[in-house]
Amino acid sequence: MTLLDDVAVFRRIAAGGAGIVPPATGTGHPVATASTDADGLLTLDLAEPVDLAALAAALGPARALPTNPAGGRALVLFGETLPDEGERGATVLAEVDGETAVRLLLRPDAFPPEPHG
């Protein structure tokens, strides 16, 4: 499987897909590790940096997000991965170092957002 194939499956998992078997990670795979935090953010540490232009060709144009005053790597958001109206999905963001992505973040999203209560 390619990185983009893996990302497609991980996006379905991040969006709440139950029973989906995650792709293998580690040595010999495009994703070294995958972990989910308490808010459902799925972090994919890449085995090797990936050219940002190649990701943008598959996921849509990358838009730089405001930098974090506390430091850390720059983030870009692939806006075409945002869910459409009335849908749930997983938006793809990338931590970048220059023109390469070093980590992908898959954020569960819903549009319109679900009410918090």
PDB file of N, CA and C in Angstrom, residues 6-46:
ATOM      1  N   ASP A   6      -2.928   4.362   2.774  1.00  0.00           N
ATOM      2  CA  ASP A   6      -2.979   4.287   4.235  1.00  0.00           C
ATOM      3  C   ASP A   6      -3.740   5.473   4.819  1.00  0.00           C
ATOM      4  N   VAL A   7      -3.470   6.673   4.297  1.00  0.00           N
ATOM      5  CA  VAL A   7      -4.139   7.876   4.805  1.00  0.00           C
ATOM      6  C   VAL A   7      -5.649   7.764   4.606  1.00  0.00           C
ATOM      7  N   ALA A   8      -6.082   7.231   3.476  1.00  0.00           N
ATOM      8  CA  ALA A   8      -7.521   7.080   3.224  1.00  0.00           C
ATOM      9  C   ALA A   8      -8.168   6.184   4.283  1.00  0.00           C
ATOM     10  N   VAL A   9      -7.511   5.091   4.650  1.00  0.00           N
ATOM     11  CA  VAL A   9      -8.063   4.190   5.666  1.00  0.00           C
ATOM     12  C   VAL A   9      -8.025   4.858   7.034  1.00  0.00           C
ATOM     13  N   PHE A  10      -6.897   5.476   7.379  1.00  0.00           N
ATOM     14  CA  PHE A  10      -6.792   6.154   8.667  1.00  0.00           C
ATOM     15  C   PHE A  10      -7.813   7.296   8.777  1.00  0.00           C
ATOM     16  N   ARG A  11      -8.131   7.968   7.674  1.00  0.00           N
ATOM     17  CA  ARG A  11      -9.152   9.028   7.715  1.00  0.00           C
ATOM     18  C   ARG A  11     -10.508   8.449   8.079  1.00  0.00           C
ATOM     19  N   ARG A  12     -10.850   7.292   7.531  1.00  0.00           N
ATOM     20  CA  ARG A  12     -12.128   6.657   7.870  1.00  0.00           C
ATOM     21  C   ARG A  12     -12.157   6.282   9.353  1.00  0.00           C
ATOM     22  N   ILE A  13     -11.025   5.831   9.870  1.00  0.00           N
ATOM     23  CA  ILE A  13     -10.938   5.497  11.297  1.00  0.00           C
ATOM     24  C   ILE A  13     -11.104   6.754  12.139  1.00  0.00           C
ATOM     25  N   ALA A  14     -10.390   7.829  11.787  1.00  0.00           N
ATOM     26  CA  ALA A  14     -10.459   9.084  12.549  1.00  0.00           C
ATOM     27  C   ALA A  14     -11.854   9.681  12.519  1.00  0.00           C
ATOM     28  N   ALA A  15     -12.589   9.454  11.439  1.00  0.00           N
ATOM     29  CA  ALA A  15     -13.938   9.996  11.312  1.00  0.00           C
ATOM     30  C   ALA A  15     -14.964   9.178  12.089  1.00  0.00           C
ATOM     31  N   GLY A  16     -14.502   8.125  12.760  1.00  0.00           N
ATOM     32  CA  GLY A  16     -15.411   7.349  13.593  1.00  0.00           C
ATOM     33  C   GLY A  16     -15.832   6.026  13.010  1.00  0.00           C
ATOM     34  N   GLY A  17     -15.154   5.592  11.960  1.00  0.00           N
ATOM     35  CA  GLY A  17     -15.499   4.304  11.359  1.00  0.00           C
ATOM     36  C   GLY A  17     -15.193   3.157  12.305  1.00  0.00           C
ATOM     37  N   ALA A  18     -16.210   2.436  12.677  1.00  0.00           N
ATOM     38  CA  ALA A  18     -16.038   1.309  13.599  1.00  0.00           C
ATOM     39  C   ALA A  18     -15.693   0.050  12.827  1.00  0.00           C
ATOM     40  N   GLY A  19     -14.843  -0.758  13.411  1.00  0.00           N
ATOM     41  CA  GLY A  19     -14.516  -2.044  12.832  1.00  0.00           C
ATOM     42  C   GLY A  19     -13.555  -2.011  11.660  1.00  0.00           C
ATOM     43  N   ILE A  20     -12.990  -0.866  11.359  1.00  0.00           N
ATOM     44  CA  ILE A  20     -12.047  -0.764  10.248  1.00  0.00           C
ATOM     45  C   ILE A  20     -10.662  -1.193  10.750  1.00  0.00           C
ATOM     46  N   VAL A  21     -10.042  -2.082  10.029  1.00  0.00           N
ATOM     47  CA  VAL A  21      -8.710  -2.546  10.407  1.00  0.00           C
ATOM     48  C   VAL A  21      -7.690  -1.520   9.931  1.00  0.00           C
ATOM     49  N   PRO A  22      -6.879  -0.969  10.872  1.00  0.00           N
ATOM     50  CA  PRO A  22      -5.900   0.031  10.466  1.00  0.00           C
ATOM     51  C   PRO A  22      -4.762  -0.599   9.659  1.00  0.00           C
ATOM     52  N   PRO A  23      -4.164   0.168   8.764  1.00  0.00           N
ATOM     53  CA  PRO A  23      -3.014  -0.327   8.017  1.00  0.00           C
ATOM     54  C   PRO A  23      -1.855  -0.645   8.970  1.00  0.00           C
ATOM     55  N   ALA A  24      -0.983  -1.524   8.535  1.00  0.00           N
ATOM     56  CA  ALA A  24       0.208  -1.845   9.318  1.00  0.00           C
ATOM     57  C   ALA A  24       1.129  -0.626   9.377  1.00  0.00           C
ATOM     58  N   THR A  25       1.842  -0.504  10.478  1.00  0.00           N
ATOM     59  CA  THR A  25       2.807   0.582  10.653  1.00  0.00           C
ATOM     60  C   THR A  25       4.149  -0.023  11.025  1.00  0.00           C
ATOM     61  N   GLY A  26       5.174   0.811  11.014  1.00  0.00           N
ATOM     62  CA  GLY A  26       6.498   0.361  11.425  1.00  0.00           C
ATOM     63  C   GLY A  26       7.415   0.132  10.246  1.00  0.00           C
ATOM     64  N   THR A  27       8.446  -0.632  10.475  1.00  0.00           N
ATOM     65  CA  THR A  27       9.471  -0.889   9.471  1.00  0.00           C
ATOM     66  C   THR A  27       8.861  -1.424   8.181  1.00  0.00           C
ATOM     67  N   GLY A  28       9.262  -0.799   7.081  1.00  0.00           N
ATOM     68  CA  GLY A  28       8.779  -1.235   5.778  1.00  0.00           C
ATOM     69  C   GLY A  28       7.443  -0.660   5.367  1.00  0.00           C
ATOM     70  N   HIS A  29       6.860   0.196   6.195  1.00  0.00           N
ATOM     71  CA  HIS A  29       5.567   0.806   5.884  1.00  0.00           C
ATOM     72  C   HIS A  29       5.728   2.322   5.812  1.00  0.00           C
ATOM     73  N   PRO A  30       4.847   3.013   5.070  1.00  0.00           N
ATOM     74  CA  PRO A  30       4.969   4.470   4.966  1.00  0.00           C
ATOM     75  C   PRO A  30       4.697   5.211   6.271  1.00  0.00           C
ATOM     76  N   VAL A  31       3.937   4.596   7.172  1.00  0.00           N
ATOM     77  CA  VAL A  31       3.640   5.212   8.471  1.00  0.00           C
ATOM     78  C   VAL A  31       4.424   4.455   9.538  1.00  0.00           C
ATOM     79  N   ALA A  32       5.290   5.183  10.258  1.00  0.00           N
ATOM     80  CA  ALA A  32       6.111   4.554  11.300  1.00  0.00           C
ATOM     81  C   ALA A  32       5.275   4.221  12.526  1.00  0.00           C
ATOM     82  N   THR A  33       4.476   5.200  12.988  1.00  0.00           N
ATOM     83  CA  THR A  33       3.601   4.982  14.140  1.00  0.00           C
ATOM     84  C   THR A  33       2.303   5.759  13.934  1.00  0.00           C
ATOM     85  N   ALA A  34       1.250   5.285  14.570  1.00  0.00           N
ATOM     86  CA  ALA A  34      -0.048   5.957  14.554  1.00  0.00           C
ATOM     87  C   ALA A  34      -0.569   5.977  15.981  1.00  0.00           C
ATOM     88  N   SER A  35      -1.007   7.155  16.431  1.00  0.00           N
ATOM     89  CA  SER A  35      -1.548   7.258  17.790  1.00  0.00           C
ATOM     90  C   SER A  35      -2.700   8.258  17.805  1.00  0.00           C
ATOM     91  N   THR A  36      -3.631   8.023  18.726  1.00  0.00           N
ATOM     92  CA  THR A  36      -4.804   8.887  18.859  1.00  0.00           C
ATOM     93  C   THR A  36      -4.799   9.507  20.238  1.00  0.00           C
ATOM     94  N   ASP A  37      -5.080  10.827  20.311  1.00  0.00           N
ATOM     95  CA  ASP A  37      -5.154  11.482  21.618  1.00  0.00           C
ATOM     96  C   ASP A  37      -6.588  11.452  22.144  1.00  0.00           C
ATOM     97  N   ALA A  38      -6.797  12.039  23.318  1.00  0.00           N
ATOM     98  CA  ALA A  38      -8.107  12.008  23.981  1.00  0.00           C
ATOM     99  C   ALA A  38      -9.192  12.718  23.170  1.00  0.00           C
ATOM    100  N   ASP A  39      -8.810  13.674  22.315  1.00  0.00           N
ATOM    101  CA  ASP A  39      -9.784  14.404  21.504  1.00  0.00           C
ATOM    102  C   ASP A  39     -10.054  13.729  20.161  1.00  0.00           C
ATOM    103  N   GLY A  40      -9.408  12.591  19.920  1.00  0.00           N
ATOM    104  CA  GLY A  40      -9.623  11.868  18.673  1.00  0.00           C
ATOM    105  C   GLY A  40      -8.671  12.241  17.556  1.00  0.00           C
ATOM    106  N   LEU A  41      -7.720  13.146  17.813  1.00  0.00           N
ATOM    107  CA  LEU A  41      -6.746  13.525  16.791  1.00  0.00           C
ATOM    108  C   LEU A  41      -5.821  12.338  16.551  1.00  0.00           C
ATOM    109  N   LEU A  42      -5.756  11.882  15.309  1.00  0.00           N
ATOM    110  CA  LEU A  42      -4.927  10.746  14.937  1.00  0.00           C
ATOM    111  C   LEU A  42      -3.629  11.283  14.333  1.00  0.00           C
ATOM    112  N   THR A  43      -2.510  10.945  14.958  1.00  0.00           N
ATOM    113  CA  THR A  43      -1.202  11.406  14.508  1.00  0.00           C
ATOM    114  C   THR A  43      -0.485  10.272  13.803  1.00  0.00           C
ATOM    115  N   LEU A  44      -0.041  10.558  12.575  1.00  0.00           N
ATOM    116  CA  LEU A  44       0.709   9.581  11.790  1.00  0.00           C
ATOM    117  C   LEU A  44       2.137  10.085  11.641  1.00  0.00           C
ATOM    118  N   ASP A  45       3.073   9.414  12.301  1.00  0.00           N
ATOM    119  CA  ASP A  45       4.488   9.739  12.122  1.00  0.00           C
ATOM    120  C   ASP A  45       4.949   9.018  10.868  1.00  0.00           C
ATOM    121  N   LEU A  46       5.472   9.771   9.919  1.00  0.00           N
ATOM    122  CA  LEU A  46       5.864   9.197   8.636  1.00  0.00           C
ATOM    123  C   LEU A  46       7.231   8.537   8.727  1.00  0.00           C
TER     124      LEU A  46
END
